[in-house]
mmCIF file of C-alpha atoms in Angstrom:
data_model
loop_
_atom_site.group_PDB
_atom_site.id
_atom_site.type_symbol
_atom_site.label_atom_id
_atom_site.label_comp_id
_atom_site.label_asym_id
_atom_site.label_seq_id
_atom_site.Cartn_x
_atom_site.Cartn_y
_atom_site.Cartn_z
ATOM 1 C CA MET A 1 -21.361 -84.247 -31.038
ATOM 2 C CA LYS A 2 -21.780 -87.342 -29.010
ATOM 3 C CA LEU A 3 -22.163 -84.879 -25.973
ATOM 4 C CA ASN A 4 -25.078 -83.354 -27.434
ATOM 5 C CA LYS A 5 -26.459 -86.682 -27.932
ATOM 6 C CA VAL A 6 -26.108 -87.705 -24.422
ATOM 7 C CA LEU A 7 -27.512 -84.612 -22.890
ATOM 8 C CA VAL A 8 -30.766 -84.866 -25.103
ATOM 9 C CA SER A 9 -31.029 -88.469 -24.071
ATOM 10 C CA ALA A 10 -30.462 -87.632 -20.362
ATOM 11 C CA ALA A 11 -33.109 -84.640 -20.864
ATOM 12 C CA ALA A 12 -35.617 -87.081 -22.672
ATOM 13 C CA LEU A 13 -35.397 -89.663 -19.659
ATOM 14 C CA SER A 14 -35.841 -86.966 -16.967
ATOM 15 C CA GLY A 15 -37.927 -84.189 -18.691
ATOM 16 C CA ILE A 16 -41.558 -83.720 -17.909
ATOM 17 C CA ALA A 17 -43.189 -81.340 -20.417
ATOM 18 C CA ALA A 18 -45.753 -79.081 -19.016
ATOM 19 C CA ALA A 19 -48.312 -77.360 -21.669
ATOM 20 C CA GLY A 20 -50.202 -74.167 -20.639
ATOM 21 C CA THR A 21 -49.782 -74.623 -16.665
ATOM 22 C CA ALA A 22 -48.640 -72.178 -14.517
ATOM 23 C CA ALA A 23 -45.463 -72.831 -12.623
ATOM 24 C CA ASN A 24 -43.520 -71.755 -9.681
ATOM 25 C CA ALA A 25 -39.728 -71.349 -8.732
ATOM 26 C CA ASP A 26 -37.597 -72.534 -6.052
ATOM 27 C CA THR A 27 -34.034 -71.263 -5.058
ATOM 28 C CA VAL A 28 -31.489 -73.767 -4.935
ATOM 29 C CA SER A 29 -27.742 -73.305 -3.976
ATOM 30 C CA VAL A 30 -25.760 -75.701 -6.194
ATOM 31 C CA LYS A 31 -23.566 -78.191 -3.963
ATOM 32 C CA ALA A 32 -20.485 -80.116 -4.870
ATOM 33 C CA GLY A 33 -21.565 -82.899 -7.309
ATOM 34 C CA ASP A 34 -25.099 -81.284 -8.418
ATOM 35 C CA THR A 35 -25.851 -81.317 -11.866
ATOM 36 C CA VAL A 36 -28.791 -79.868 -13.941
ATOM 37 C CA SER A 37 -30.363 -83.192 -14.747
ATOM 38 C CA GLU A 38 -30.362 -84.283 -11.044
ATOM 39 C CA LEU A 39 -32.067 -81.051 -9.927
ATOM 40 C CA ALA A 40 -34.609 -81.642 -12.676
ATOM 41 C CA GLN A 41 -35.407 -85.003 -11.340
ATOM 42 C CA LYS A 42 -35.225 -83.918 -7.852
ATOM 43 C CA PHE A 43 -37.657 -81.323 -8.146
ATOM 44 C CA ASN A 44 -39.982 -82.790 -10.954
ATOM 45 C CA THR A 45 -39.005 -80.443 -13.729
ATOM 46 C CA THR A 46 -36.951 -80.308 -16.944
ATOM 47 C CA VAL A 47 -33.438 -79.218 -17.655
ATOM 48 C CA GLU A 48 -34.773 -76.906 -20.490
ATOM 49 C CA ALA A 49 -37.095 -75.412 -17.806
ATOM 50 C CA ILE A 50 -34.197 -74.749 -15.284
ATOM 51 C CA GLN A 51 -32.031 -73.547 -18.550
ATOM 52 C CA LYS A 52 -34.591 -70.927 -19.367
ATOM 53 C CA ALA A 53 -35.521 -69.993 -15.839
ATOM 54 C CA ASN A 54 -31.558 -69.065 -15.119
ATOM 55 C CA ASN A 55 -30.475 -68.034 -18.685
ATOM 56 C CA LEU A 56 -27.766 -70.743 -18.796
ATOM 57 C CA GLN A 57 -25.513 -70.719 -21.653
ATOM 58 C CA ASN A 58 -24.490 -74.322 -21.030
ATOM 59 C CA VAL A 59 -26.412 -76.535 -18.694
ATOM 60 C CA ASN A 60 -23.266 -78.656 -18.254
ATOM 61 C CA PHE A 61 -21.243 -76.065 -16.459
ATOM 62 C CA ILE A 62 -22.710 -75.045 -13.072
ATOM 63 C CA THR A 63 -20.532 -73.865 -10.081
ATOM 64 C CA VAL A 64 -20.867 -74.654 -6.398
ATOM 65 C CA GLY A 65 -22.600 -71.992 -4.148
ATOM 66 C CA GLU A 66 -24.146 -70.749 -7.609
ATOM 67 C CA GLN A 67 -28.160 -69.680 -6.909
ATOM 68 C CA LEU A 68 -30.356 -71.420 -9.254
ATOM 69 C CA ASN A 69 -34.396 -70.909 -9.803
ATOM 70 C CA ILE A 70 -35.962 -74.251 -10.079
ATOM 71 C CA PRO A 71 -39.243 -74.061 -11.845
ATOM 72 C CA THR A 72 -42.066 -76.427 -10.412
ATOM 73 C CA ASN A 73 -45.462 -77.536 -11.777
ATOM 74 C CA ASP A 74 -48.489 -76.941 -9.405
ATOM 75 C CA ASN A 75 -50.905 -78.845 -11.963
ATOM 76 C CA ALA A 76 -49.623 -82.450 -13.243
ATOM 77 C CA GLU A 77 -52.821 -82.908 -15.424
ATOM 78 C CA GLN A 78 -50.520 -82.785 -18.574
ATOM 79 C CA GLN A 79 -47.325 -84.643 -18.541
ATOM 80 C CA VAL A 80 -45.305 -85.764 -21.220
ATOM 81 C CA GLN A 81 -44.870 -89.157 -21.962
ATOM 82 C CA GLN A 82 -41.432 -90.458 -21.133
ATOM 83 C CA PRO A 83 -40.017 -92.422 -24.310
ATOM 84 C CA GLN A 84 -39.701 -95.876 -24.252
ATOM 85 C CA ALA A 85 -36.090 -96.699 -23.996
ATOM 86 C CA ASN A 86 -34.069 -99.594 -23.194
ATOM 87 C CA ALA A 87 -32.801 -99.960 -19.961
ATOM 88 C CA ALA A 88 -29.654 -100.639 -20.587
ATOM 89 C CA GLN A 89 -29.134 -97.998 -23.128
ATOM 90 C CA VAL A 90 -30.481 -95.489 -20.323
ATOM 91 C CA GLN A 91 -27.850 -96.937 -18.064
ATOM 92 C CA GLN A 92 -25.319 -96.159 -20.536
ATOM 93 C CA GLU A 93 -26.314 -92.880 -21.177
ATOM 94 C CA GLN A 94 -26.635 -92.025 -17.470
ATOM 95 C CA ALA A 95 -23.067 -93.612 -16.969
ATOM 96 C CA ALA A 96 -21.701 -91.194 -20.157
ATOM 97 C CA ILE A 97 -23.347 -88.387 -18.178
ATOM 98 C CA ALA A 98 -21.654 -89.079 -14.885
ATOM 99 C CA GLN A 99 -18.352 -89.504 -16.584
ATOM 100 C CA GLN A 100 -18.961 -86.299 -18.278
ATOM 101 C CA GLN A 101 -19.954 -84.441 -15.101
ATOM 102 C CA ALA A 102 -16.904 -85.894 -13.394
ATOM 103 C CA ALA A 103 -14.754 -84.639 -16.265
ATOM 104 C CA GLN A 104 -16.483 -81.126 -15.941
ATOM 105 C CA ARG A 105 -15.557 -81.269 -12.066
ATOM 106 C CA GLN A 106 -12.366 -82.076 -12.953
ATOM 107 C CA ALA A 107 -11.894 -79.407 -15.412
ATOM 108 C CA GLN A 108 -13.174 -76.946 -12.967
ATOM 109 C CA LEU A 109 -10.786 -77.936 -10.222
ATOM 110 C CA ALA A 110 -8.084 -77.886 -12.760
ATOM 111 C CA ALA A 111 -9.293 -74.286 -13.961
ATOM 112 C CA GLN A 112 -9.519 -73.195 -10.190
ATOM 113 C CA GLN A 113 -6.117 -74.468 -9.476
ATOM 114 C CA LYS A 114 -4.810 -72.802 -12.470
ATOM 115 C CA ALA A 115 -6.682 -69.655 -11.545
ATOM 116 C CA ALA A 116 -5.177 -69.978 -8.055
ATOM 117 C CA GLN A 117 -1.894 -70.310 -9.431
ATOM 118 C CA ALA A 118 -2.294 -67.558 -11.760
ATOM 119 C CA GLN A 119 -3.764 -65.381 -8.640
ATOM 120 C CA ALA A 120 -0.697 -66.396 -6.515
ATOM 121 C CA ALA A 121 1.803 -65.637 -9.314
ATOM 122 C CA LEU A 122 0.002 -62.322 -9.931
ATOM 123 C CA GLN A 123 0.133 -61.651 -6.259
ATOM 124 C CA ALA A 124 3.781 -62.434 -6.060
ATOM 125 C CA GLN A 125 4.235 -60.047 -8.953
ATOM 126 C CA LEU A 126 2.120 -57.456 -7.383
ATOM 127 C CA ALA A 127 4.363 -57.939 -4.175
ATOM 128 C CA ALA A 128 7.719 -57.947 -6.124
ATOM 129 C CA GLN A 129 6.444 -54.695 -7.937
ATOM 130 C CA ALA A 130 5.412 -53.273 -4.751
ATOM 131 C CA ALA A 131 8.665 -54.260 -3.172
ATOM 132 C CA ALA A 132 10.517 -52.553 -6.259
ATOM 133 C CA ALA A 133 8.212 -49.773 -5.882
ATOM 134 C CA GLN A 134 9.020 -49.299 -2.264
ATOM 135 C CA LYS A 135 13.010 -49.590 -2.985
ATOM 136 C CA GLN A 136 12.680 -47.091 -5.592
ATOM 137 C CA ALA A 137 10.654 -44.865 -3.276
ATOM 138 C CA GLU A 138 13.390 -45.509 -0.528
ATOM 139 C CA GLU A 139 16.039 -44.566 -3.041
ATOM 140 C CA GLN A 140 14.208 -41.375 -4.120
ATOM 141 C CA ALA A 141 13.740 -40.440 -0.569
ATOM 142 C CA ALA A 142 17.336 -40.975 0.219
ATOM 143 C CA GLN A 143 18.164 -39.202 -2.628
ATOM 144 C CA GLN A 144 15.817 -36.288 -1.959
ATOM 145 C CA ALA A 145 17.329 -36.437 1.796
ATOM 146 C CA ALA A 146 20.595 -36.171 0.525
ATOM 147 C CA ALA A 147 19.623 -33.583 -1.962
ATOM 148 C CA GLN A 148 17.889 -31.435 1.075
ATOM 149 C CA LYS A 149 21.111 -32.005 3.331
ATOM 150 C CA ALA A 150 23.026 -30.776 0.407
ATOM 151 C CA GLN A 151 20.910 -27.678 0.254
ATOM 152 C CA GLN A 152 20.702 -27.005 4.057
ATOM 153 C CA GLU A 153 24.667 -27.359 3.912
ATOM 154 C CA ALA A 154 24.848 -25.071 0.902
ATOM 155 C CA ALA A 155 22.345 -22.452 2.362
ATOM 156 C CA ALA A 156 24.152 -22.704 5.672
ATOM 157 C CA ALA A 157 27.821 -22.218 3.889
ATOM 158 C CA GLN A 158 26.059 -19.225 1.945
ATOM 159 C CA ALA A 159 24.608 -17.847 5.311
ATOM 160 C CA ALA A 160 27.790 -18.345 6.961
ATOM 161 C CA LYS A 161 29.913 -16.639 4.115
ATOM 162 C CA GLU A 162 27.399 -13.872 4.346
ATOM 163 C CA GLN A 163 27.507 -13.348 8.165
ATOM 164 C CA GLN A 164 31.447 -13.192 7.538
ATOM 165 C CA GLU A 165 31.339 -10.839 5.081
ATOM 166 C CA LYS A 166 29.041 -8.613 7.039
ATOM 167 C CA ALA A 167 31.586 -8.817 10.013
ATOM 168 C CA GLU A 168 34.296 -7.810 7.754
ATOM 169 C CA GLN A 169 32.333 -4.743 6.382
ATOM 170 C CA ALA A 170 31.452 -3.641 9.769
ATOM 171 C CA ALA A 171 35.061 -4.214 10.988
ATOM 172 C CA GLN A 172 36.442 -2.249 7.873
ATOM 173 C CA ALA A 173 33.382 0.550 8.542
ATOM 174 C CA GLN A 174 34.457 0.715 12.386
ATOM 175 C CA ALA A 175 38.237 0.774 11.338
ATOM 176 C CA ALA A 176 37.271 3.617 8.874
ATOM 177 C CA ALA A 177 35.241 5.439 11.277
ATOM 178 C CA GLN A 178 37.776 5.098 13.936
ATOM 179 C CA LYS A 179 40.461 6.331 11.490
ATOM 180 C CA GLN A 180 38.405 9.425 10.632
ATOM 181 C CA ALA A 181 37.640 10.020 14.323
ATOM 182 C CA GLU A 182 41.528 9.901 14.716
ATOM 183 C CA GLU A 183 42.171 12.249 11.771
ATOM 184 C CA GLN A 184 39.361 14.504 12.999
ATOM 185 C CA ALA A 185 40.963 14.752 16.524
ATOM 186 C CA ALA A 186 44.209 15.242 14.805
ATOM 187 C CA ALA A 187 42.907 17.951 12.935
ATOM 188 C CA LYS A 188 41.145 19.542 15.609
ATOM 189 C CA LYS A 189 44.270 19.488 17.885
ATOM 190 C CA ALA A 190 46.218 21.042 15.255
ATOM 191 C CA GLN A 191 43.507 23.760 14.794
ATOM 192 C CA GLU A 192 43.859 24.163 18.501
ATOM 193 C CA GLU A 193 47.748 24.554 18.655
ATOM 194 C CA ALA A 194 47.531 26.681 15.494
ATOM 195 C CA GLN A 195 45.173 28.849 17.157
ATOM 196 C CA GLN A 196 46.889 28.867 20.486
ATOM 197 C CA GLN A 197 50.152 30.000 18.477
ATOM 198 C CA ALA A 198 48.261 32.685 16.705
ATOM 199 C CA ALA A 199 46.910 33.891 19.983
ATOM 200 C CA ALA A 200 50.402 33.867 21.571
ATOM 201 C CA ALA A 201 51.431 35.589 18.031
ATOM 202 C CA GLN A 202 49.214 38.136 18.552
ATOM 203 C CA ALA A 203 50.048 38.563 22.139
ATOM 204 C CA ALA A 204 53.508 38.840 21.427
ATOM 205 C CA LYS A 205 52.913 41.372 18.464
ATOM 206 C CA GLU A 206 50.726 43.304 21.043
ATOM 207 C CA GLN A 207 53.422 43.146 23.550
ATOM 208 C CA GLN A 208 55.888 44.339 21.062
ATOM 209 C CA GLU A 209 53.570 47.158 19.639
ATOM 210 C CA LYS A 210 53.082 48.220 23.355
ATOM 211 C CA ALA A 211 56.681 48.181 24.347
ATOM 212 C CA ALA A 212 57.385 50.297 21.204
ATOM 213 C CA GLN A 213 54.708 52.901 21.861
ATOM 214 C CA GLN A 214 56.014 53.091 25.415
ATOM 215 C CA ALA A 215 59.710 53.745 24.174
ATOM 216 C CA GLN A 216 58.310 56.077 21.752
ATOM 217 C CA GLN A 217 55.987 57.916 24.258
ATOM 218 C CA ALA A 218 58.987 58.093 27.070
ATOM 219 C CA ALA A 219 60.260 61.110 25.511
ATOM 220 C CA ALA A 220 56.878 62.792 25.490
ATOM 221 C CA GLN A 221 55.642 61.398 28.518
ATOM 222 C CA LYS A 222 55.823 64.808 30.580
ATOM 223 C CA GLN A 223 54.203 66.428 27.962
ATOM 224 C CA ALA A 224 51.315 63.818 27.818
ATOM 225 C CA GLU A 225 51.054 64.144 31.590
ATOM 226 C CA GLU A 226 50.344 67.668 31.335
ATOM 227 C CA ALA A 227 48.089 67.474 28.474
ATOM 228 C CA ALA A 228 46.256 64.759 30.540
ATOM 229 C CA ALA A 229 45.982 66.940 33.329
ATOM 230 C CA GLN A 230 44.687 69.959 31.190
ATOM 231 C CA LYS A 231 42.435 67.402 29.553
ATOM 232 C CA ALA A 232 41.041 66.482 32.902
ATOM 233 C CA GLN A 233 40.331 69.722 33.903
ATOM 234 C CA GLU A 234 38.579 70.471 30.604
ATOM 235 C CA ALA A 235 36.659 67.301 30.487
ATOM 236 C CA LYS A 236 35.438 67.994 33.973
ATOM 237 C CA GLU A 237 34.521 71.385 33.048
ATOM 238 C CA ALA A 238 32.800 69.851 29.678
ATOM 239 C CA ALA A 239 30.863 67.480 31.943
ATOM 240 C CA ALA A 240 29.726 70.113 34.122
ATOM 241 C CA ALA A 241 28.717 72.393 31.038
ATOM 242 C CA GLN A 242 26.976 69.237 29.229
ATOM 243 C CA ALA A 243 24.569 68.566 32.667
ATOM 244 C CA ALA A 244 23.841 72.461 32.695
ATOM 245 C CA ALA A 245 22.948 72.856 29.162
ATOM 246 C CA ASN A 246 23.439 71.376 25.639
ATOM 247 C CA ALA A 247 25.348 74.531 24.784
ATOM 248 C CA LYS A 248 27.707 73.976 27.324
ATOM 249 C CA ALA A 249 28.133 70.159 25.932
ATOM 250 C CA LYS A 250 28.759 71.490 22.372
ATOM 251 C CA ALA A 251 31.598 74.030 23.638
ATOM 252 C CA ALA A 252 33.074 70.639 25.492
ATOM 253 C CA GLN A 253 32.690 68.965 22.160
ATOM 254 C CA GLN A 254 34.513 71.587 20.403
ATOM 255 C CA ARG A 255 37.292 71.538 22.979
ATOM 256 C CA ALA A 256 37.590 67.678 22.789
ATOM 257 C CA ALA A 257 37.798 67.873 19.058
ATOM 258 C CA GLN A 258 41.001 70.531 19.556
ATOM 259 C CA GLN A 259 42.142 67.989 22.054
ATOM 260 C CA VAL A 260 41.915 65.070 19.956
ATOM 261 C CA ALA A 261 43.472 66.972 17.055
ATOM 262 C CA GLN A 262 46.420 67.654 19.238
ATOM 263 C CA GLN A 263 46.529 64.224 20.417
ATOM 264 C CA ASN A 264 46.508 63.050 16.892
ATOM 265 C CA THR A 265 49.298 65.405 15.962
ATOM 266 C CA GLN A 266 51.702 64.279 18.908
ATOM 267 C CA GLN A 267 50.851 60.337 18.579
ATOM 268 C CA GLN A 268 51.664 60.792 14.758
ATOM 269 C CA ALA A 269 55.200 61.566 15.565
ATOM 270 C CA ALA A 270 55.523 58.963 18.417
ATOM 271 C CA ASN A 271 53.673 55.777 16.582
ATOM 272 C CA ASN A 272 54.837 56.432 12.926
ATOM 273 C CA ASN A 273 53.291 53.359 10.872
ATOM 274 C CA ASN A 274 50.754 52.100 13.427
ATOM 275 C CA GLN A 275 48.933 55.674 13.750
ATOM 276 C CA GLN A 276 49.263 56.571 10.260
ATOM 277 C CA SER A 277 45.802 55.348 9.107
ATOM 278 C CA ASN A 278 44.256 57.060 12.261
ATOM 279 C CA ASN A 279 46.257 60.209 11.424
ATOM 280 C CA ASN A 280 44.599 60.043 8.054
ATOM 281 C CA ASN A 281 41.185 59.603 9.368
ATOM 282 C CA ASN A 282 41.804 62.557 11.886
ATOM 283 C CA SER A 283 42.441 64.937 9.059
ATOM 284 C CA ASN A 284 38.919 64.362 7.828
ATOM 285 C CA SER A 285 37.002 66.943 9.873
ATOM 286 C CA SER A 286 33.893 65.114 10.114
ATOM 287 C CA GLU A 287 35.589 62.087 11.405
ATOM 288 C CA ALA A 288 37.498 64.012 14.124
ATOM 289 C CA ALA A 289 34.121 65.957 14.735
ATOM 290 C CA ALA A 290 32.147 62.462 15.116
ATOM 291 C CA LYS A 291 35.185 61.075 17.372
ATOM 292 C CA ALA A 292 35.060 64.372 19.383
ATOM 293 C CA TRP A 293 31.215 63.937 19.861
ATOM 294 C CA ILE A 294 31.387 60.527 21.286
ATOM 295 C CA VAL A 295 34.316 61.102 23.568
ATOM 296 C CA ALA A 296 32.405 64.408 24.879
ATOM 297 C CA HIS A 297 29.249 62.127 25.422
ATOM 298 C CA GLU A 298 31.124 59.357 26.765
ATOM 299 C CA SER A 299 33.596 61.054 29.429
ATOM 300 C CA GLY A 300 33.536 64.682 28.679
ATOM 301 C CA GLY A 301 37.262 63.938 27.153
ATOM 302 C CA ASN A 302 38.559 62.479 30.579
ATOM 303 C CA TYR A 303 41.170 59.600 29.915
ATOM 304 C CA SER A 304 40.889 58.801 33.809
ATOM 305 C CA ALA A 305 37.246 58.335 33.850
ATOM 306 C CA ARG A 306 35.936 55.159 35.042
ATOM 307 C CA ASN A 307 32.514 53.450 35.087
ATOM 308 C CA GLY A 308 32.881 50.069 36.342
ATOM 309 C CA GLN A 309 34.630 48.033 33.882
ATOM 310 C CA TYR A 310 34.226 50.852 31.124
ATOM 311 C CA ILE A 311 37.593 52.942 31.357
ATOM 312 C CA GLY A 312 38.902 56.224 29.745
ATOM 313 C CA ALA A 313 37.919 58.839 27.490
ATOM 314 C CA TYR A 314 36.112 56.379 24.876
ATOM 315 C CA GLN A 315 34.833 54.557 28.009
ATOM 316 C CA LEU A 316 36.210 50.935 26.484
ATOM 317 C CA SER A 317 36.136 47.902 28.191
ATOM 318 C CA ALA A 318 38.885 47.094 30.303
ATOM 319 C CA SER A 319 39.709 43.982 28.317
ATOM 320 C CA TYR A 320 40.250 45.784 25.223
ATOM 321 C CA LEU A 321 43.074 47.544 26.574
ATOM 322 C CA HIS A 322 44.897 44.782 28.208
ATOM 323 C CA GLY A 323 45.941 46.659 31.294
ATOM 324 C CA ASP A 324 47.356 49.669 29.321
ATOM 325 C CA TYR A 325 45.397 52.952 30.104
ATOM 326 C CA SER A 326 47.755 55.427 28.557
ATOM 327 C CA GLN A 327 46.256 57.864 26.250
ATOM 328 C CA ALA A 328 47.945 56.584 23.294
ATOM 329 C CA ASN A 329 46.599 53.079 23.674
ATOM 330 C CA GLN A 330 43.185 54.263 24.518
ATOM 331 C CA ASP A 331 43.257 56.118 21.303
ATOM 332 C CA ARG A 332 44.488 53.247 19.194
ATOM 333 C CA VAL A 333 42.204 50.686 20.474
ATOM 334 C CA ALA A 334 39.497 53.028 20.037
ATOM 335 C CA ASN A 335 40.275 53.674 16.381
ATOM 336 C CA GLN A 336 40.439 49.997 16.133
ATOM 337 C CA TYR A 337 37.185 49.149 17.678
ATOM 338 C CA VAL A 338 35.380 51.878 15.642
ATOM 339 C CA ALA A 339 36.739 50.668 12.263
ATOM 340 C CA SER A 340 36.145 47.126 12.966
ATOM 341 C CA ARG A 341 32.580 47.454 14.129
ATOM 342 C CA TYR A 342 31.187 50.526 12.429
ATOM 343 C CA GLY A 343 33.655 51.420 9.702
ATOM 344 C CA ASN A 344 34.245 54.846 10.568
ATOM 345 C CA TRP A 345 33.621 57.599 13.688
ATOM 346 C CA VAL A 346 30.542 59.058 11.521
ATOM 347 C CA ASN A 347 28.629 55.816 12.003
ATOM 348 C CA ALA A 348 29.519 55.234 15.494
ATOM 349 C CA GLN A 349 28.132 58.617 16.169
ATOM 350 C CA LYS A 350 24.989 57.657 14.157
ATOM 351 C CA HIS A 351 24.746 54.401 16.272
ATOM 352 C CA TRP A 352 25.153 56.158 19.438
ATOM 353 C CA GLU A 353 22.321 58.838 18.511
ATOM 354 C CA GLN A 354 19.847 56.055 17.827
ATOM 355 C CA CYS A 355 20.899 53.485 20.742
ATOM 356 C CA GLY A 356 22.399 55.832 23.161
ATOM 357 C CA TRP A 357 25.932 54.126 22.944
ATOM 358 C CA TYR A 358 28.505 52.725 20.262
#
């Protein structure tokens, strides 16, 4: 190529060969307008030496600011003789080199400008991409915020719904509890009223029985009073005999048994159906004996005996007799008490013997 010929000629004009001599190197920063051949001339070396020292692929392409190592000769004993050339031809070759260098500089400037434009375009593209990415990120953030807001609103609505359901359930439970309490109160009131009515009916029944007994006993009152006086005397004697000795107590027991048998016979005619069970029990000799035994030990057969709240031959609590201390009522209540608590008079006697009371 023509360019190679010019370079070779320039090298031939400016090169000084060094054979077998040691060389030192200076570091030079390339300035605008510098060429390899000019640097070789300035530092008294060759283009080939600079190319070799810096591993240059193309000696015609060096950049401003590039650091080049410039080898220099310490011993100039051997020099390469410059070729003989026509001065005009040398000038032409130098002019061609200068033009080539100017073209190189223009090419470098164009390449730099093109690179700057490409860099600007790249930066603009990157800026556009960044703006698009930012816009996309903002849109995604807005979508996420909207989705999060929707989720929060849905969660709040769900929580409100659950709260309302809980409130409704609590209200229903409270209403059910109140209704149940009202029903229980009504049932309790009805039960109390029923108990009061039953108690009133029982009291009325007892009053009727008492009136019937009094009516039935009206005819035999005189005989009962005489028998009561006699029984009181016998009870007094029995009590004295019991205090004196067990033998006298036994005799009082026998007399009381006879008196109870006589009373049961009289009461059978007066009380009809109410005393039928007692008359049947009294027909049993063991029951009559147990009953007489308890009467003897409690009062000595005295229907008028009193010991605090305990009244009559059976020493019953006054609350059981309801103010009626007649012999018939004492017998009836005593039979009811023993039947409900012990089943019969024999068991009542056994309990008395074990505990001292019945």
